[in-house]
Coordinates of C-alpha atoms (C1' of nucleotides) in Angstrom, one line a residue:
Chain A
M1 CA 6.5 -116.5 -18.1
K2 CA 2.9 -116.2 -18.9
A3 CA 1.2 -113.4 -20.7
E4 CA -1.0 -112.6 -17.8
N5 CA 2.0 -112.1 -15.7
K6 CA 3.4 -109.5 -18.0
H7 CA 0.1 -107.7 -18.2
T8 CA 0.2 -107.5 -14.3
K9 CA 3.8 -106.4 -14.3
I10 CA 3.1 -103.6 -16.6
I11 CA 0.1 -102.5 -14.5
S12 CA 2.0 -102.3 -11.4
A13 CA 5.0 -100.7 -13.0
A14 CA 2.6 -98.1 -14.5
T15 CA 1.0 -97.5 -11.1
K16 CA 4.4 -96.8 -9.6
V17 CA 5.6 -94.5 -12.5
F18 CA 2.3 -92.6 -12.7
A19 CA 2.5 -92.0 -8.9
K20 CA 6.0 -90.8 -9.1
K21 CA 5.8 -88.6 -12.1
G22 CA 2.2 -88.0 -12.9
F23 CA 0.4 -89.3 -15.9
F24 CA 1.5 -86.6 -18.3
T25 CA 5.1 -86.5 -17.3
A26 CA 5.5 -90.3 -17.2
R27 CA 7.0 -91.7 -20.3
I28 CA 6.1 -95.0 -21.8
S29 CA 9.8 -95.8 -21.8
D30 CA 9.8 -95.2 -18.0
I31 CA 7.0 -97.7 -17.6
A32 CA 8.7 -100.2 -19.9
K33 CA 12.0 -99.8 -18.0
E34 CA 10.2 -100.3 -14.6
A35 CA 8.4 -103.4 -16.0
K36 CA 11.6 -104.6 -17.6
V37 CA 10.0 -105.0 -21.0
A38 CA 10.7 -103.3 -24.3
D39 CA 8.7 -100.1 -25.1
G40 CA 6.9 -101.9 -27.9
T41 CA 5.8 -104.7 -25.7
I42 CA 3.5 -102.4 -23.8
Y43 CA 1.5 -102.0 -27.0
L44 CA 0.9 -105.7 -27.2
Y45 CA -1.0 -105.4 -24.0
F46 CA -2.5 -101.9 -24.1
N47 CA -3.8 -99.7 -26.9
N48 CA -2.2 -96.5 -25.7
K49 CA -1.1 -94.5 -22.6
Y50 CA -4.7 -93.7 -21.5
D51 CA -5.6 -97.3 -21.8
I52 CA -2.9 -98.2 -19.2
L53 CA -4.2 -95.6 -16.7
L54 CA -7.8 -96.7 -17.2
S55 CA -6.7 -100.3 -16.7
V56 CA -5.1 -99.4 -13.5
F57 CA -8.3 -97.9 -12.2
E58 CA -10.5 -100.7 -13.5
E59 CA -8.5 -103.4 -12.0
E60 CA -7.2 -101.9 -8.7
V61 CA -10.2 -99.9 -7.8
G62 CA -12.4 -102.8 -8.8
K63 CA -10.7 -104.9 -6.1
I64 CA -11.3 -102.3 -3.5
V65 CA -15.0 -101.9 -4.3
E66 CA -15.5 -105.6 -4.2
N67 CA -13.7 -106.0 -1.0
T68 CA -15.7 -103.2 0.6
E69 CA -19.1 -104.5 -0.5
K70 CA -18.2 -107.9 0.9
L71 CA -17.2 -106.7 4.2
L72 CA -20.2 -104.4 4.5
S73 CA -22.8 -107.1 3.6
A74 CA -21.9 -108.9 6.9
E75 CA -22.7 -106.0 9.1
Y76 CA -26.1 -104.4 9.9
D77 CA -25.3 -101.5 12.3
P78 CA -25.0 -98.3 10.3
R79 CA -22.4 -97.0 12.7
K80 CA -20.2 -100.1 12.3
Q81 CA -20.7 -99.9 8.5
L82 CA -19.4 -96.4 8.4
E83 CA -16.4 -97.6 10.5
I84 CA -15.8 -100.5 8.1
F85 CA -15.9 -98.2 5.1
A86 CA -13.4 -95.8 6.6
S87 CA -11.0 -98.4 7.9
Q88 CA -11.1 -100.5 4.7
H89 CA -10.6 -97.4 2.6
L90 CA -7.6 -96.3 4.6
M91 CA -6.1 -99.7 4.7
A92 CA -6.4 -100.0 0.9
M93 CA -4.7 -96.6 0.6
K94 CA -2.0 -97.5 3.0
K95 CA -1.3 -100.9 1.4
N96 CA -0.3 -99.5 -1.9
R97 CA 0.8 -95.9 -1.7
Y98 CA 1.4 -95.7 -5.4
L99 CA -2.1 -96.7 -6.2
A100 CA -3.3 -94.3 -3.6
E101 CA -1.5 -91.4 -5.2
V102 CA -2.7 -92.4 -8.6
I103 CA -6.4 -92.5 -7.4
Q104 CA -6.1 -89.3 -5.5
I105 CA -4.4 -87.2 -8.2
E106 CA -4.8 -88.7 -11.6
L107 CA -8.4 -89.7 -11.1
R108 CA -9.3 -86.0 -10.9
Q109 CA -7.9 -85.1 -14.3
T110 CA -10.3 -83.2 -16.6
H111 CA -9.6 -85.4 -19.6
K112 CA -12.7 -87.0 -21.1
V113 CA -11.9 -90.7 -20.7
I114 CA -10.8 -90.3 -17.1
K115 CA -13.8 -88.1 -16.3
E116 CA -16.1 -90.8 -17.7
Y117 CA -14.6 -93.5 -15.7
R118 CA -14.8 -91.4 -12.6
D119 CA -18.3 -90.5 -13.2
N120 CA -19.4 -94.1 -13.6
K121 CA -17.4 -96.6 -11.7
F122 CA -15.9 -94.4 -9.0
S123 CA -19.0 -92.6 -8.1
K124 CA -20.5 -96.0 -7.2
Y125 CA -17.8 -96.5 -4.6
V126 CA -18.5 -93.2 -3.0
G127 CA -22.1 -93.9 -3.3
I128 CA -21.8 -96.7 -0.8
V129 CA -21.5 -94.1 1.9
A130 CA -24.8 -92.6 0.9
V131 CA -26.4 -96.1 1.0
I132 CA -25.1 -96.5 4.5
I133 CA -26.4 -93.2 5.7
K134 CA -29.9 -93.8 4.1
H135 CA -30.0 -97.2 5.8
G136 CA -29.1 -95.5 9.1
Q137 CA -31.9 -93.0 8.7
K138 CA -34.4 -95.8 8.0
T139 CA -33.4 -97.6 11.1
G140 CA -33.7 -94.4 13.1
I141 CA -30.0 -94.1 14.0
Y142 CA -29.1 -91.2 11.8
R143 CA -30.8 -87.8 11.7
P144 CA -33.4 -87.6 9.0
D145 CA -32.5 -84.0 8.3
I146 CA -29.0 -85.0 7.0
K147 CA -28.7 -85.1 3.3
P148 CA -27.1 -88.4 2.3
D149 CA -25.5 -87.0 -0.8
L150 CA -23.8 -84.1 1.0
A151 CA -22.9 -86.3 3.9
K152 CA -21.3 -88.9 1.7
R153 CA -19.1 -86.3 0.1
A154 CA -18.2 -84.9 3.4
F155 CA -17.3 -88.3 4.7
F156 CA -15.4 -89.4 1.7
G157 CA -13.7 -86.1 1.2
A158 CA -12.5 -86.1 4.8
L159 CA -11.0 -89.6 4.4
D160 CA -9.6 -88.7 1.0
E161 CA -7.8 -85.6 2.3
I162 CA -6.4 -87.3 5.3
S163 CA -5.0 -90.2 3.3
R164 CA -3.7 -87.9 0.7
V165 CA -1.6 -86.0 3.2
W166 CA -0.6 -89.3 4.7
N167 CA 1.1 -90.2 1.5
A168 CA 2.6 -86.7 1.0
S169 CA 3.9 -87.2 4.6
L170 CA 3.4 -83.6 5.4
E171 CA 2.3 -84.1 8.9
T172 CA 2.3 -86.5 11.7
N173 CA 1.3 -89.9 10.5
Y174 CA -1.6 -91.2 12.5
S175 CA -2.4 -94.9 12.4
V176 CA -5.5 -96.3 10.7
E177 CA -7.1 -97.0 14.0
E178 CA -6.6 -93.5 15.4
I179 CA -7.9 -91.9 12.2
V180 CA -11.0 -94.1 12.2
T181 CA -11.7 -93.4 15.8
Q182 CA -11.4 -89.7 15.4
M183 CA -13.4 -89.7 12.1
L184 CA -16.2 -91.7 13.5
S185 CA -16.4 -89.7 16.7
I186 CA -16.5 -86.5 14.7
F187 CA -19.1 -87.7 12.3
L188 CA -21.1 -89.5 14.8
T189 CA -21.1 -87.0 17.7
G190 CA -19.4 -83.9 16.5
I191 CA -16.5 -81.9 17.9
Q192 CA -18.5 -79.9 20.4
I193 CA -18.2 -80.8 24.1
D194 CA -21.9 -80.6 24.8
P195 CA -24.2 -80.4 21.8
A196 CA -26.9 -79.2 24.0
N197 CA -25.1 -75.9 24.3
L198 CA -25.3 -75.2 20.6
P199 CA -27.1 -71.8 20.3
E200 CA -30.7 -72.1 18.9
Chain B
M1 CA -3.9 -50.6 -22.7
K2 CA -1.6 -50.8 -19.7
A3 CA 0.9 -53.6 -19.0
E4 CA -0.7 -54.6 -15.7
N5 CA -3.9 -55.0 -17.5
K6 CA -2.4 -57.5 -20.0
H7 CA -0.8 -59.4 -17.2
T8 CA -4.2 -59.8 -15.5
K9 CA -5.8 -60.7 -18.8
I10 CA -3.3 -63.6 -19.2
I11 CA -3.8 -64.8 -15.7
S12 CA -7.5 -65.1 -16.1
A13 CA -7.3 -66.6 -19.6
A14 CA -4.9 -69.1 -18.3
T15 CA -7.1 -70.0 -15.3
K16 CA -10.0 -70.6 -17.7
V17 CA -7.9 -72.7 -20.1
F18 CA -6.2 -74.7 -17.4
A19 CA -9.6 -75.4 -15.9
K20 CA -11.0 -76.6 -19.1
K21 CA -8.1 -78.6 -20.5
G22 CA -5.8 -79.2 -17.5
F23 CA -2.3 -77.8 -17.3
F24 CA -0.6 -80.4 -19.4
T25 CA -3.1 -80.5 -22.2
A26 CA -3.4 -76.7 -22.3
R27 CA -1.4 -75.1 -25.0
I28 CA 0.3 -71.7 -24.7
S29 CA -1.4 -70.8 -27.9
D30 CA -4.8 -71.6 -26.3
I31 CA -4.0 -69.2 -23.5
A32 CA -2.8 -66.6 -26.0
K33 CA -5.9 -66.9 -28.0
E34 CA -8.2 -66.7 -25.0
A35 CA -6.3 -63.6 -23.8
K36 CA -6.3 -62.2 -27.3
V37 CA -2.6 -61.7 -27.4
A38 CA 0.2 -63.3 -29.5
D39 CA 1.9 -66.4 -28.2
G40 CA 5.2 -64.6 -27.7
T41 CA 3.6 -61.9 -25.7
I42 CA 2.9 -64.3 -22.8
Y43 CA 6.7 -64.7 -22.5
L44 CA 7.1 -60.9 -21.9
Y45 CA 5.1 -61.4 -18.8
F46 CA 5.9 -65.0 -17.6
N47 CA 9.0 -67.1 -17.8
N48 CA 7.4 -70.3 -18.8
K49 CA 4.2 -72.4 -18.6
Y50 CA 4.8 -73.4 -14.9
D51 CA 5.3 -69.8 -14.1
I52 CA 1.8 -68.9 -15.3
L53 CA 0.3 -71.7 -13.2
L54 CA 2.2 -70.7 -10.1
S55 CA 1.2 -67.1 -10.7
V56 CA -2.5 -68.1 -10.8
F57 CA -2.0 -69.8 -7.5
E58 CA -0.1 -67.0 -5.9
E59 CA -2.4 -64.2 -7.0
E60 CA -5.8 -65.8 -6.7
V61 CA -5.3 -68.1 -3.7
G62 CA -3.5 -65.2 -2.0
K63 CA -6.7 -63.1 -2.3
I64 CA -8.7 -65.9 -0.7
V65 CA -6.4 -66.4 2.3
E66 CA -6.3 -62.6 2.9
N67 CA -10.0 -62.4 2.8
T68 CA -10.5 -65.3 5.1
E69 CA -8.1 -64.0 7.7
K70 CA -9.7 -60.6 7.7
L71 CA -13.1 -62.0 8.2
L72 CA -12.0 -64.4 11.0
S73 CA -10.2 -61.8 13.0
A74 CA -13.5 -60.1 13.7
E75 CA -15.1 -63.1 15.2
Y76 CA -14.4 -64.9 18.5
D77 CA -16.8 -67.8 18.7
P78 CA -15.0 -70.9 17.4
R79 CA -18.3 -72.2 16.1
K80 CA -18.9 -69.0 14.1
Q81 CA -15.3 -69.1 12.9
L82 CA -15.7 -72.5 11.4
E83 CA -18.9 -71.3 9.8
I84 CA -17.1 -68.4 8.4
F85 CA -14.3 -70.5 7.0
A86 CA -16.7 -72.8 5.3
S87 CA -19.0 -70.3 3.8
Q88 CA -16.0 -68.1 2.7
H89 CA -14.3 -71.0 1.0
L90 CA -17.4 -72.2 -0.7
M91 CA -18.3 -68.7 -1.9
A92 CA -14.8 -68.2 -3.3
M93 CA -15.1 -71.5 -5.1
K94 CA -18.5 -70.6 -6.5
K95 CA -17.4 -67.1 -7.5
N96 CA -14.8 -68.4 -10.0
R97 CA -15.4 -71.9 -11.1
Y98 CA -12.4 -71.9 -13.3
L99 CA -10.1 -71.0 -10.4
A100 CA -11.9 -73.6 -8.2
E101 CA -11.1 -76.3 -10.7
V102 CA -7.5 -75.2 -11.0
I103 CA -7.1 -75.3 -7.2
Q104 CA -8.9 -78.6 -6.9
I105 CA -7.1 -80.4 -9.6
E106 CA -3.9 -78.8 -10.7
L107 CA -2.7 -77.9 -7.2
R108 CA -2.5 -81.6 -6.5
Q109 CA 0.0 -82.4 -9.3
T110 CA 3.1 -84.3 -8.4
H111 CA 5.4 -81.9 -10.1
K112 CA 8.1 -80.5 -7.8
V113 CA 7.3 -76.7 -8.2
I114 CA 3.6 -77.3 -7.6
K115 CA 4.2 -79.6 -4.6
E116 CA 6.5 -77.0 -3.1
Y117 CA 4.0 -74.3 -3.6
R118 CA 1.2 -76.4 -2.0
D119 CA 3.3 -77.5 0.9
N120 CA 4.3 -73.9 1.8
K121 CA 1.6 -71.5 0.9
F122 CA -1.5 -73.6 0.6
S123 CA -0.9 -75.6 3.8
K124 CA -1.2 -72.3 5.7
Y125 CA -4.7 -71.8 4.4
V126 CA -5.8 -75.2 5.6
G127 CA -3.9 -74.6 8.8
I128 CA -6.3 -71.8 9.7
V129 CA -8.9 -74.6 10.5
A130 CA -6.4 -76.2 13.0
V131 CA -6.0 -72.7 14.6
I132 CA -9.7 -72.3 15.0
I133 CA -10.1 -75.8 16.5
K134 CA -7.2 -75.2 19.0
H135 CA -8.8 -71.9 19.9
G136 CA -12.1 -73.7 20.5
Q137 CA -10.3 -76.2 22.7
K138 CA -8.7 -73.6 24.8
T139 CA -12.0 -71.8 25.4
G140 CA -13.6 -75.1 26.3
I141 CA -16.0 -75.3 23.4
Y142 CA -14.4 -78.1 21.4
R143 CA -13.5 -81.6 22.8
P144 CA -9.9 -81.8 24.0
D145 CA -9.5 -85.3 22.6
I146 CA -10.0 -84.1 19.0
K147 CA -6.7 -83.9 17.2
P148 CA -6.6 -80.5 15.3
D149 CA -4.4 -81.7 12.6
L150 CA -6.7 -84.5 11.8
A151 CA -9.9 -82.5 12.2
K152 CA -8.6 -79.8 10.0
R153 CA -8.0 -82.3 7.2
A154 CA -11.4 -83.8 7.7
F155 CA -13.1 -80.4 7.6
F156 CA -11.2 -79.1 4.7
G157 CA -11.4 -82.4 2.8
A158 CA -15.1 -82.4 3.2
L159 CA -15.5 -78.8 1.9
D160 CA -13.1 -79.5 -1.0
E161 CA -14.9 -82.7 -2.1
I162 CA -18.3 -81.0 -1.9
S163 CA -17.2 -78.1 -4.0
R164 CA -15.4 -80.2 -6.4
V165 CA -18.5 -82.2 -7.2
W166 CA -20.3 -79.0 -7.3
N167 CA -18.2 -77.8 -10.3
A168 CA -18.3 -81.2 -12.0
S169 CA -22.1 -80.8 -11.6
L170 CA -22.5 -84.5 -11.0
E171 CA -25.2 -84.2 -8.4
T172 CA -27.9 -81.9 -7.1
N173 CA -26.5 -78.6 -6.5
Y174 CA -27.0 -77.4 -3.0
S175 CA -26.7 -73.7 -2.1
V176 CA -23.8 -72.3 0.0
E177 CA -26.2 -71.9 2.9
E178 CA -27.5 -75.4 2.8
I179 CA -24.0 -76.8 2.6
V180 CA -22.7 -74.7 5.5
T181 CA -25.7 -75.6 7.6
Q182 CA -25.2 -79.3 7.0
M183 CA -21.4 -79.2 7.4
L184 CA -21.6 -77.3 10.6
S185 CA -24.3 -79.5 12.0
I186 CA -22.3 -82.6 11.1
F187 CA -19.1 -81.4 12.4
L188 CA -20.4 -79.8 15.6
T189 CA -23.1 -82.3 16.6
G190 CA -22.6 -85.4 14.4
I191 CA -25.1 -87.3 12.4
Q192 CA -26.5 -89.5 15.1
I193 CA -29.9 -88.8 16.5
D194 CA -28.9 -89.1 20.1
P195 CA -25.2 -89.3 20.8
A196 CA -25.9 -90.7 24.3
N197 CA -26.9 -94.0 22.5
L198 CA -23.5 -94.6 21.1
P199 CA -22.3 -98.0 22.4
E200 CA -19.5 -97.7 24.9
Chain C
dA1 C1' 16.9 -137.6 -32.8
dT2 C1' 18.3 -134.4 -35.9
dT3 C1' 17.1 -131.1 -39.3
dA4 C1' 13.9 -128.0 -41.4
dC5 C1' 10.2 -125.1 -41.0
dA6 C1' 6.5 -122.2 -38.6
dT7 C1' 4.8 -119.2 -35.1
dG8 C1' 4.1 -115.2 -32.6
dA9 C1' 6.0 -112.8 -28.6
dA10 C1' 9.3 -109.4 -27.8
dT11 C1' 12.4 -105.9 -29.2
dG12 C1' 14.0 -101.1 -29.9
dA13 C1' 15.4 -98.0 -33.5
dA14 C1' 13.0 -94.9 -36.6
dT15 C1' 9.0 -91.9 -37.5
dG16 C1' 6.3 -88.1 -37.1
dA17 C1' 3.3 -85.1 -34.6
dC18 C1' 3.0 -81.9 -31.3
dC19 C1' 4.1 -77.5 -28.9
dA20 C1' 7.0 -74.6 -25.6
dT21 C1' 10.1 -71.2 -26.5
dT22 C1' 12.7 -67.9 -29.2
dC23 C1' 13.7 -64.1 -32.1
dA24 C1' 13.7 -61.3 -36.4
dT25 C1' 10.5 -58.1 -37.6
dG26 C1' 6.8 -54.8 -37.1
dT27 C1' 4.0 -51.3 -34.4
dT28 C1' 3.2 -48.0 -31.0
dT29 C1' 4.5 -44.8 -27.5
dT30 C1' 7.4 -41.2 -25.7
Chain D
dA1 C1' 13.8 -41.5 -33.8
dA2 C1' 14.7 -44.2 -29.8
dA3 C1' 12.7 -47.2 -26.7
dA4 C1' 9.2 -50.2 -25.4
dC5 C1' 6.0 -53.4 -26.6
dA6 C1' 3.9 -56.9 -29.4
dT7 C1' 3.7 -60.3 -33.1
dG8 C1' 3.6 -65.1 -35.0
dA9 C1' 6.4 -68.0 -38.0
dA10 C1' 10.4 -70.9 -37.3
dT11 C1' 13.1 -73.9 -34.3
dG12 C1' 14.3 -77.8 -31.7
dG13 C1' 13.4 -81.1 -28.4
dT14 C1' 10.5 -84.5 -26.6
dC15 C1' 7.9 -88.5 -26.7
dA16 C1' 3.9 -91.8 -28.2
dT17 C1' 3.5 -95.0 -31.4
dT18 C1' 4.8 -98.2 -35.2
dC19 C1' 7.0 -102.0 -37.6
dA20 C1' 10.8 -104.6 -39.6
dT21 C1' 13.5 -107.8 -37.4
dT22 C1' 15.0 -111.2 -34.0
dC23 C1' 14.6 -115.2 -31.2
dA24 C1' 12.7 -118.8 -28.5
dT25 C1' 9.7 -122.5 -28.7
dG26 C1' 6.9 -125.8 -30.9
dT27 C1' 5.8 -129.1 -34.7
dA28 C1' 6.7 -132.0 -38.6
dA29 C1' 9.6 -134.5 -41.8
dT30 C1' 13.4 -137.4 -42.5

DNA sequence: ATTACATGAATGAATGACCATTCATGTTTT
DNA sequence: AAAACATGAATGGTCATTCATTCATGTAAT
């Protein structure tokens, strides 16, 4: 069994354990057990507990960002781009529910190292939405009075909350397609029957 | 100095400390110091650390829910109701940034007691949005094909993410009015210039 | 091809720091 | 002078991390 293999095993065990117990409640011995290695072995591959969490972010979120950017580069219609972002994000979250939970919960922690990671790498991911909106404004599809920085947060926040509840399985589970359809229809045309009726 | 007073002092000290350090990293002695009481005194008012966090939720979130419901009951237009929910939520988050951070971060923890609290009490708060949307559908203002349970998550998630970034002060800080205007305009009429142009 | 030696990955018991919680003692109120 | 309240040092349990030891595999010497 190769070293790289063990590294990967630890990462995915950690993802699962962090999702189940949360970063602070998770014990190194839990991760070791899940990965079927000795406690000490973990320290041959990672410096400490935070390093494991950051590696999870780095490697797994990295894949998502790459994938999203690749898919988007092949599409020019800003409406389709928003659709791609949404469905790709939801699919990624559905594919690995443990990773989803770690991203949704642990990535918010106040701790310095996590904050830094979030502020740098993760912001870029959310920033993709702002890029799409600006592009749409340039091509005359999106309203110029929409502030991309606000809209990107609204769009991402909506997706994030929907997929969070998804994992918590609190409510009816809609399919990716249903969610994307509703999300796009809300964001593109709003929830009012006839926008012309909107007072002043 | 009355007992009730000390209880309150500990709650608000805890809110501040939890916001700054996060629940798990916060020490009881930090809270005691911030509240200017002895460590042991805290245990005269709360059973344990989790009890403090839950009390913060109970008491502070309780106030927000009450306030929102009161304000909403005086308004009948579903569009105005959505506006009231948004502005009231944002104002509450702005009023006490420590509380906001605790709600946005600590309320998401995987821990059983927190999960339960969120699933019961907090869901009701978010549920208000679904009620508004259903009301709007009945009165013919909102599109009947919109799923209230999805839309409520989208609306709340958008608000939540915007106010979260607000506190993290990562980006330009928009005012409550600006955000409400943009949010309502996005959710009511969408971000497209002319919805009629939307392909099929 | 058997034996002797070397390597470093893997182990898991032991260490030590940290902190929630308790409680013997002091202080204030009635 | 009780009762009620408050204190903060001491306790005990919980892990993250370390490191002496084991063991499987490889290389060299006979």
